[in-house]
């Protein structure tokens, strides 16, 4: 089937309908990722994009001059509640109705597409406007809906109330007919890691594939690091929230043997930073940890360049953009075996540990850190593996080719089924 799909790609340039209400190359997060998908896909296929336009932002049609863009103004949302709006996306309902109406009229007017693909929202809680039409369609990469490990719940009580709504996602995947219909009738659903497939099981998608929504344009220049035995410089980059694992990294530092010289640099801001500063002082290791707070992007790049490894024990991380950044710089990664990082980091590029309780996580992190500090051959091997891993799963040009190959397979399957019916 793969060979058939490749033959199709050689014969013609595919017509792709991309659906991404949140798509902006000047934004961050899923909007930026959707923009990258569409941008790189447009070099290989003829793309029509349905999206929202946010007041005051550069129109996506100007950012993507090679793409046919159809947009509607994003409805006004609750001012000042950026995180709330980002998570619940109250403007999606209006977009859903407009997209369905536009597609119905386009098809009635004789317009055709080989395949359709909805890139955003990435959360597992939004029905697709593509469901119910005759075009084979793809949804994803999807991410999120991860639960906090029970052993960490007591230390995560300060999270905003609306973040707990993710617990409803599992119920909806079992009982919401419209949502289940979207996933069940898709030609394929894509997730950022295998855990997404497990969450989607109640909806019974026809085909599930794994690829991260994240990517990089290129690798950072190779940098020769001093492989000094028993000396290690680690960096943690992320928002100052409990789930990013900085508190666990601090506790692990206190458990290291005296034979290793390890320093940790933290870059990020949020309520968790002050808690971690106090924790480091209480444990008597504040002289071995530098809390920089939020730093400019250029300084973040320098932190990656000067580090020996990346310590990011997040225990509820859907994808992990900072993990991709670290791999791009050839850094071995120490993280948990949960979520996106648990999939991205394998034995060739890092070390993963379980996250069952704060005590267990700190102890296992200390063991992993000590191993990386003492074994310079392992460090060098993982550093080389990091660049190989990100090249394989993270370069945008390769991801776009992978996607087009998937489209070829799915359209061929759709045509075969149509011939069988006829």
Short mmCIF file of C-alpha atoms in Angstrom, two decimals:
data_model
loop_
_atom_site.label_atom_id
_atom_site.label_comp_id
_atom_site.label_asym_id
_atom_site.label_seq_id
_atom_site.Cartn_x
_atom_site.Cartn_y
_atom_site.Cartn_z
CA UNK A 1 0.00 0.00 0.00
CA UNK A 2 2.86 2.39 0.77
CA UNK A 3 4.29 1.83 -2.73
CA UNK A 4 0.90 2.63 -4.27
CA UNK A 5 0.72 5.85 -2.24
CA UNK A 6 4.17 6.90 -3.41
CA UNK A 7 3.23 6.27 -7.04
CA UNK A 8 0.20 8.51 -6.64
CA UNK A 9 2.34 11.32 -5.24
CA UNK A 10 4.60 11.15 -8.30
CA UNK A 11 1.63 11.39 -10.69
CA UNK A 12 0.00 14.60 -9.47
CA UNK A 13 0.09 17.38 -6.94
CA UNK A 14 -2.55 16.64 -4.33
CA UNK A 15 -5.35 19.05 -3.46
CA UNK A 16 -5.51 19.34 0.30
CA UNK A 17 -8.10 21.12 2.42
CA UNK A 18 -6.42 22.15 5.67
CA UNK A 19 -8.56 23.06 8.66
CA UNK A 20 -6.75 24.99 11.38
CA UNK A 21 -8.81 27.66 13.14
CA UNK A 22 -5.75 28.51 15.20
CA UNK A 23 -2.93 29.02 12.70
CA UNK A 24 -0.44 31.86 13.02
CA UNK A 25 3.30 31.88 12.34
CA UNK A 26 3.70 34.86 14.69
CA UNK A 27 2.02 33.13 17.61
CA UNK A 28 3.24 30.29 19.83
CA UNK A 29 2.04 26.81 20.76
CA UNK A 30 -0.43 24.97 18.58
CA UNK A 31 -1.10 28.00 16.34
CA UNK A 32 2.58 28.18 15.43
CA UNK A 33 2.78 24.41 14.90
CA UNK A 34 -0.27 24.42 12.61
CA UNK A 35 1.32 27.22 10.61
CA UNK A 36 4.49 25.14 10.16
CA UNK A 37 2.51 22.11 9.01
CA UNK A 38 0.61 24.14 6.41
CA UNK A 39 3.69 26.09 5.30
CA UNK A 40 5.78 22.99 4.62
CA UNK A 41 2.86 21.01 3.21
CA UNK A 42 2.21 23.81 0.69
CA UNK A 43 5.61 23.15 -0.90
CA UNK A 44 4.42 19.66 -1.83
CA UNK A 45 0.67 20.07 -2.42
CA UNK A 46 -2.01 22.61 -3.39
CA UNK A 47 -3.45 23.71 -0.07
CA UNK A 48 -6.66 25.52 0.83
CA UNK A 49 -6.74 26.66 4.46
CA UNK A 50 -9.80 27.40 6.62
CA UNK A 51 -8.81 29.47 9.66
CA UNK A 52 -9.76 32.22 12.08
CA UNK A 53 -8.33 35.73 12.00
CA UNK A 54 -7.54 37.40 15.31
CA UNK A 55 -7.96 41.17 15.46
CA UNK A 56 -4.64 42.98 15.40
CA UNK A 57 -2.68 40.04 13.99
CA UNK A 58 -1.03 39.80 10.56
CA UNK A 59 -3.48 37.97 8.25
CA UNK A 60 -2.40 34.39 7.68
CA UNK A 61 -2.94 34.94 3.95
CA UNK A 62 0.01 37.35 4.05
CA UNK A 63 2.09 34.86 6.00
CA UNK A 64 1.28 32.03 3.59
CA UNK A 65 1.29 33.59 0.11
CA UNK A 66 1.36 30.18 -1.62
CA UNK A 67 -1.78 28.97 0.16
CA UNK A 68 -5.39 29.75 -0.68
CA UNK A 69 -6.71 31.08 2.63
CA UNK A 70 -10.31 31.43 3.78
CA UNK A 71 -10.72 33.13 7.16
CA UNK A 72 -13.42 34.39 9.49
CA UNK A 73 -12.92 36.88 12.30
CA UNK A 74 -12.41 35.20 15.65
CA UNK A 75 -15.32 36.02 18.00
CA UNK A 76 -14.44 38.20 20.97
CA UNK A 77 -13.73 36.15 24.09
CA UNK A 78 -13.42 36.82 27.77
CA UNK A 79 -10.87 39.61 28.04
CA UNK A 80 -7.91 39.05 30.31
CA UNK A 81 -8.35 35.28 30.61
CA UNK A 82 -5.76 34.17 28.05
CA UNK A 83 -5.13 30.76 29.61
CA UNK A 84 -8.88 30.08 29.95
CA UNK A 85 -9.54 31.05 26.34
CA UNK A 86 -6.57 29.02 25.13
CA UNK A 87 -7.78 25.88 26.86
CA UNK A 88 -11.53 26.03 26.18
CA UNK A 89 -11.54 27.92 22.85
CA UNK A 90 -15.06 29.39 23.10
CA UNK A 91 -14.78 30.71 19.52
CA UNK A 92 -14.55 27.21 18.06
CA UNK A 93 -18.33 26.66 17.88
CA UNK A 94 -18.79 29.55 15.44
CA UNK A 95 -15.82 28.37 13.37
CA UNK A 96 -17.23 24.84 13.23
CA UNK A 97 -20.54 26.06 11.80
CA UNK A 98 -18.89 28.40 9.28
CA UNK A 99 -16.45 25.76 8.09
CA UNK A 100 -19.22 23.20 7.53
CA UNK A 101 -21.30 25.75 5.63
CA UNK A 102 -18.34 26.79 3.46
CA UNK A 103 -17.42 23.20 2.64
CA UNK A 104 -21.00 22.25 1.74
CA UNK A 105 -21.24 25.19 -0.66
CA UNK A 106 -17.80 24.50 -2.16
CA UNK A 107 -18.63 20.86 -2.88
CA UNK A 108 -22.05 21.79 -4.29
CA UNK A 109 -20.31 24.22 -6.63
CA UNK A 110 -18.15 21.40 -7.99
CA UNK A 111 -14.95 22.04 -6.05
CA UNK A 112 -12.95 18.90 -5.25
CA UNK A 113 -10.25 17.94 -2.75
CA UNK A 114 -8.23 14.74 -2.59
CA UNK A 115 -8.09 14.82 1.19
CA UNK A 116 -8.81 17.09 4.15
CA UNK A 117 -6.82 17.48 7.35
CA UNK A 118 -7.76 19.21 10.59
CA UNK A 119 -4.61 20.31 12.45
CA UNK A 120 -6.12 22.30 15.33
CA UNK A 121 -7.39 22.32 18.02
CA UNK A 122 -5.02 19.63 19.26
CA UNK A 123 -7.08 18.75 22.35
CA UNK A 124 -9.26 15.63 22.28
CA UNK A 125 -12.51 17.46 22.86
CA UNK A 126 -13.53 19.16 19.60
CA UNK A 127 -15.71 17.54 16.91
CA UNK A 128 -14.48 18.10 13.37
CA UNK A 129 -16.43 20.07 10.74
CA UNK A 130 -15.09 17.58 8.18
CA UNK A 131 -17.20 14.70 9.47
CA UNK A 132 -20.11 13.67 7.28
CA UNK A 133 -18.72 14.84 3.94
CA UNK A 134 -17.45 12.64 1.13
CA UNK A 135 -13.78 13.65 1.47
CA UNK A 136 -11.43 11.31 3.37
CA UNK A 137 -10.03 13.28 6.28
CA UNK A 138 -7.30 13.21 8.91
CA UNK A 139 -7.42 14.69 12.42
CA UNK A 140 -4.35 15.61 14.43
CA UNK A 141 -1.73 15.45 15.75
CA UNK A 142 -3.83 15.38 18.91
CA UNK A 143 -2.47 15.76 22.42
CA UNK A 144 -3.50 16.39 26.00
CA UNK A 145 -6.04 14.98 28.46
CA UNK A 146 -3.25 13.49 30.57
CA UNK A 147 -4.13 12.98 34.21
CA UNK A 148 -1.84 13.92 37.07
CA UNK A 149 -0.26 10.78 38.57
CA UNK A 150 -2.10 10.10 41.87
CA UNK A 151 1.07 10.43 43.93
CA UNK A 152 1.48 14.07 42.82
CA UNK A 153 -2.09 15.29 43.19
CA UNK A 154 -1.61 16.78 46.66
CA UNK A 155 1.21 19.01 45.37
CA UNK A 156 -0.74 20.17 42.32
CA UNK A 157 -3.77 21.57 44.09
CA UNK A 158 -3.04 25.15 43.05
CA UNK A 159 -3.90 24.57 39.37
CA UNK A 160 -6.68 26.76 37.93
CA UNK A 161 -10.15 25.25 38.26
CA UNK A 162 -10.77 25.04 34.50
CA UNK A 163 -7.72 22.81 33.97
CA UNK A 164 -9.66 20.10 35.77
CA UNK A 165 -12.14 20.05 32.89
CA UNK A 166 -9.68 17.78 31.04
CA UNK A 167 -11.05 15.00 33.26
CA UNK A 168 -14.31 15.27 31.28
CA UNK A 169 -12.55 14.37 28.03
CA UNK A 170 -12.50 10.65 28.76
CA UNK A 171 -16.22 10.63 29.50
CA UNK A 172 -16.98 12.49 26.26
CA UNK A 173 -14.90 10.08 24.18
CA UNK A 174 -17.17 7.32 25.47
CA UNK A 175 -20.55 9.06 25.39
CA UNK A 176 -20.48 12.14 23.12
CA UNK A 177 -21.88 10.89 19.81
CA UNK A 178 -20.76 13.89 17.77
CA UNK A 179 -17.19 13.68 19.05
CA UNK A 180 -17.01 9.91 18.58
CA UNK A 181 -18.40 10.26 15.05
CA UNK A 182 -15.58 12.67 14.14
CA UNK A 183 -12.85 10.25 15.19
CA UNK A 184 -14.53 7.02 14.11
CA UNK A 185 -15.17 8.24 10.57
CA UNK A 186 -11.78 9.82 9.99
CA UNK A 187 -9.54 8.02 7.52
CA UNK A 188 -6.81 8.39 10.15
CA UNK A 189 -6.28 10.04 13.51
CA UNK A 190 -2.78 11.18 14.44
CA UNK A 191 -1.48 11.55 18.00
CA UNK A 192 1.72 13.02 19.39
CA UNK A 193 2.49 9.83 21.32
CA UNK A 194 1.02 6.35 21.88
CA UNK A 195 -0.91 7.51 24.95
CA UNK A 196 -3.27 9.43 22.62
CA UNK A 197 -4.25 6.19 20.93
CA UNK A 198 -5.06 4.68 24.32
CA UNK A 199 -7.27 7.65 25.20
CA UNK A 200 -9.03 7.45 21.81
CA UNK A 201 -9.79 3.73 22.11
CA UNK A 202 -13.47 4.26 23.09
CA UNK A 203 -14.02 6.21 19.84
CA UNK A 204 -12.58 3.31 17.77
CA UNK A 205 -10.68 5.25 15.06
CA UNK A 206 -10.05 3.31 11.84
CA UNK A 207 -6.34 4.06 11.83
CA UNK A 208 -4.03 5.66 14.38
CA UNK A 209 -0.58 7.08 13.63
CA UNK A 210 2.01 8.73 15.86
CA UNK A 211 3.94 11.89 15.03
CA UNK A 212 4.55 14.95 17.19
CA UNK A 213 2.96 18.26 16.26
CA UNK A 214 6.34 19.85 17.00
CA UNK A 215 9.26 20.27 14.65
CA UNK A 216 12.49 22.10 13.88
CA UNK A 217 13.81 23.66 10.69
CA UNK A 218 17.37 22.51 11.22
CA UNK A 219 19.88 21.27 13.79
CA UNK A 220 21.98 23.60 15.91
CA UNK A 221 25.66 23.78 14.92
CA UNK A 222 27.64 20.98 16.50
CA UNK A 223 29.35 22.09 19.69
CA UNK A 224 32.26 20.25 21.27
CA UNK A 225 31.51 19.68 24.95
CA UNK A 226 34.10 18.83 27.57
CA UNK A 227 33.40 15.28 28.71
CA UNK A 228 34.81 15.62 32.21
CA UNK A 229 34.11 12.56 34.39
CA UNK A 230 31.87 13.22 37.42
CA UNK A 231 31.16 16.80 36.32
CA UNK A 232 27.82 17.69 34.76
CA UNK A 233 26.03 20.93 33.86
CA UNK A 234 22.27 20.50 33.57
CA UNK A 235 19.58 22.91 32.43
CA UNK A 236 15.81 22.93 33.07
CA UNK A 237 13.67 25.21 30.92
CA UNK A 238 9.93 25.59 31.40
CA UNK A 239 7.06 27.48 32.99
CA UNK A 240 7.11 27.65 36.74
CA UNK A 241 4.28 25.21 37.39
CA UNK A 242 4.38 22.04 39.50
CA UNK A 243 3.88 19.61 36.62
CA UNK A 244 7.12 20.63 34.88
CA UNK A 245 9.07 18.73 37.53
CA UNK A 246 11.49 21.43 38.68
CA UNK A 247 10.72 20.68 42.32
CA UNK A 248 11.59 17.03 41.70
CA UNK A 249 14.83 18.08 39.99
CA UNK A 250 15.77 20.14 43.06
CA UNK A 251 15.06 17.23 45.39
CA UNK A 252 17.11 14.93 43.17
CA UNK A 253 20.07 17.29 43.40
CA UNK A 254 20.04 16.84 47.19
CA UNK A 255 20.32 13.06 46.78
CA UNK A 256 23.41 13.04 44.59
CA UNK A 257 26.59 11.43 45.94
CA UNK A 258 29.44 13.72 46.95
CA UNK A 259 31.62 12.16 44.25
CA UNK A 260 29.80 14.01 41.45
CA UNK A 261 29.92 17.73 40.71
CA UNK A 262 26.53 18.68 39.26
CA UNK A 263 25.09 22.15 38.72
CA UNK A 264 21.56 22.95 37.60
CA UNK A 265 20.34 26.09 35.83
CA UNK A 266 16.61 26.87 35.74
CA UNK A 267 15.07 29.28 33.21
CA UNK A 268 11.39 30.08 33.58
CA UNK A 269 8.96 32.06 35.67
CA UNK A 270 5.84 31.25 37.67
CA UNK A 271 4.66 30.53 41.18
CA UNK A 272 6.68 27.31 41.36
CA UNK A 273 10.03 29.09 41.09
CA UNK A 274 9.87 30.65 44.55
CA UNK A 275 8.78 27.30 45.99
CA UNK A 276 11.79 25.62 44.38
CA UNK A 277 14.15 28.33 45.65
CA UNK A 278 12.88 27.72 49.17
CA UNK A 279 13.17 23.95 48.70
CA UNK A 280 16.78 24.27 47.53
CA UNK A 281 17.64 26.44 50.52
CA UNK A 282 15.95 24.06 52.94
CA UNK A 283 17.90 21.13 51.47
CA UNK A 284 21.17 23.04 51.63
CA UNK A 285 21.87 22.94 47.89
CA UNK A 286 20.98 26.49 46.87
CA UNK A 287 24.64 27.10 45.98
CA UNK A 288 24.38 24.44 43.24
CA UNK A 289 21.25 25.74 41.49
CA UNK A 290 20.86 28.99 39.55
CA UNK A 291 17.30 30.28 39.18
CA UNK A 292 17.40 32.77 36.31
CA UNK A 293 13.68 33.40 35.93
CA UNK A 294 12.44 34.30 32.46
CA UNK A 295 15.27 35.03 30.04
CA UNK A 296 15.42 36.25 26.41
CA UNK A 297 15.32 33.69 23.62
CA UNK A 298 18.96 34.30 22.70
CA UNK A 299 20.00 33.45 26.27
CA UNK A 300 17.93 30.25 26.18
CA UNK A 301 19.93 29.17 23.13
CA UNK A 302 23.15 29.86 25.02
CA UNK A 303 21.93 27.77 27.94
CA UNK A 304 21.37 24.81 25.63
CA UNK A 305 24.77 25.36 24.02
CA UNK A 306 26.66 25.45 27.33
CA UNK A 307 24.87 22.57 29.06
CA UNK A 308 25.92 18.91 29.19
CA UNK A 309 22.39 17.60 29.55
CA UNK A 310 18.72 18.59 29.76
CA UNK A 311 16.78 17.72 32.93
CA UNK A 312 13.02 17.92 32.38
CA UNK A 313 11.05 15.53 34.64
CA UNK A 314 7.60 16.80 33.66
CA UNK A 315 4.95 14.27 34.66
CA UNK A 316 2.00 15.65 32.66
CA UNK A 317 3.58 16.84 29.42
CA UNK A 318 1.49 16.27 26.27
CA UNK A 319 4.33 16.98 23.82
CA UNK A 320 7.30 18.91 25.20
CA UNK A 321 8.66 21.58 22.85
CA UNK A 322 11.68 22.14 25.08
CA UNK A 323 12.63 18.49 24.64
CA UNK A 324 12.79 19.04 20.88
CA UNK A 325 14.92 22.14 21.47
CA UNK A 326 17.33 20.18 23.66
CA UNK A 327 17.65 17.36 21.12
CA UNK A 328 18.28 19.93 18.39
CA UNK A 329 21.35 21.01 20.37
CA UNK A 330 22.53 17.44 20.87
CA UNK A 331 21.75 17.33 24.58
CA UNK A 332 21.07 14.02 26.35
CA UNK A 333 17.67 14.29 28.04
CA UNK A 334 16.59 13.01 31.44
CA UNK A 335 12.81 12.95 31.68
CA UNK A 336 9.87 10.78 32.74
CA UNK A 337 8.38 7.92 30.74
CA UNK A 338 5.01 9.70 30.56
CA UNK A 339 3.32 11.58 27.71
CA UNK A 340 5.13 13.19 24.81
CA UNK A 341 8.66 13.15 26.31
CA UNK A 342 8.21 9.51 27.25
CA UNK A 343 7.73 8.73 23.55
CA UNK A 344 10.27 11.12 22.04
CA UNK A 345 13.12 10.13 24.36
CA UNK A 346 14.32 6.58 23.81
CA UNK A 347 17.47 4.74 24.85
CA UNK A 348 19.45 6.31 22.00
CA UNK A 349 19.10 9.91 23.20
CA UNK A 350 18.31 9.98 26.90
CA UNK A 351 17.19 8.38 30.13
CA UNK A 352 13.58 8.04 31.27
CA UNK A 353 12.22 7.22 34.73
CA UNK A 354 8.74 6.48 36.12
CA UNK A 355 6.75 9.15 37.95
CA UNK A 356 4.71 7.47 40.67
CA UNK A 357 5.41 9.68 43.67
CA UNK A 358 7.64 12.67 44.51
CA UNK A 359 9.93 10.50 46.64
CA UNK A 360 10.35 7.84 43.97
CA UNK A 361 10.83 10.37 41.17
CA UNK A 362 13.53 12.30 43.04
CA UNK A 363 15.42 9.09 43.86
CA UNK A 364 15.27 7.77 40.30
CA UNK A 365 16.29 11.14 38.88
CA UNK A 366 19.30 11.21 41.19
CA UNK A 367 20.33 7.77 39.91
CA UNK A 368 19.97 8.87 36.28
CA UNK A 369 21.88 12.12 36.87
CA UNK A 370 24.70 10.26 38.61
CA UNK A 371 24.92 7.76 35.78
CA UNK A 372 25.13 10.53 33.17
CA UNK A 373 27.73 12.40 35.22
CA UNK A 374 30.02 9.40 35.75
CA UNK A 375 29.77 7.72 32.34
CA UNK A 376 31.28 10.03 29.72
CA UNK A 377 30.99 7.39 26.99
CA UNK A 378 27.26 7.18 27.62
CA UNK A 379 27.03 10.95 27.57
CA UNK A 380 28.79 11.15 24.20
CA UNK A 381 26.64 8.37 22.75
CA UNK A 382 23.39 9.99 23.88
CA UNK A 383 24.53 13.35 22.56
CA UNK A 384 25.07 11.91 19.08
CA UNK A 385 21.81 10.00 19.41
CA UNK A 386 19.95 13.20 20.25
CA UNK A 387 20.82 14.73 16.89
CA UNK A 388 19.93 11.51 15.07
CA UNK A 389 16.60 11.25 16.88
CA UNK A 390 15.50 14.82 16.16
CA UNK A 391 16.54 14.45 12.51
CA UNK A 392 14.32 11.40 12.18
CA UNK A 393 11.19 12.68 13.92
CA UNK A 394 11.54 16.45 14.09
CA UNK A 395 12.72 18.07 10.85
CA UNK A 396 9.74 19.83 9.27
CA UNK A 397 10.69 18.91 5.71
CA UNK A 398 10.74 15.22 6.64
CA UNK A 399 7.48 15.50 8.57
CA UNK A 400 5.73 17.05 5.56
CA UNK A 401 6.95 14.22 3.32
CA UNK A 402 5.70 11.67 5.86
CA UNK A 403 2.32 13.38 5.88
CA UNK A 404 2.03 13.42 2.10
CA UNK A 405 2.89 9.73 1.98
CA UNK A 406 0.09 9.06 4.48
CA UNK A 407 -2.31 11.08 2.32
CA UNK A 408 -1.41 8.94 -0.68
CA UNK A 409 -2.16 5.73 1.18
CA UNK A 410 -5.46 7.04 2.53
CA UNK A 411 -6.74 8.39 -0.79
CA UNK A 412 -5.85 5.11 -2.48
CA UNK A 413 -7.80 3.22 0.17
CA UNK A 414 -10.75 5.56 -0.29
CA UNK A 415 -10.77 5.06 -4.06
CA UNK A 416 -10.59 1.28 -3.71
CA UNK A 417 -13.59 1.29 -1.35
CA UNK A 418 -15.50 3.52 -3.75
CA UNK A 419 -14.84 1.10 -6.62
CA UNK A 420 -15.97 -1.83 -4.45
CA UNK A 421 -19.27 -0.06 -3.72
CA UNK A 422 -19.78 0.70 -7.39
#
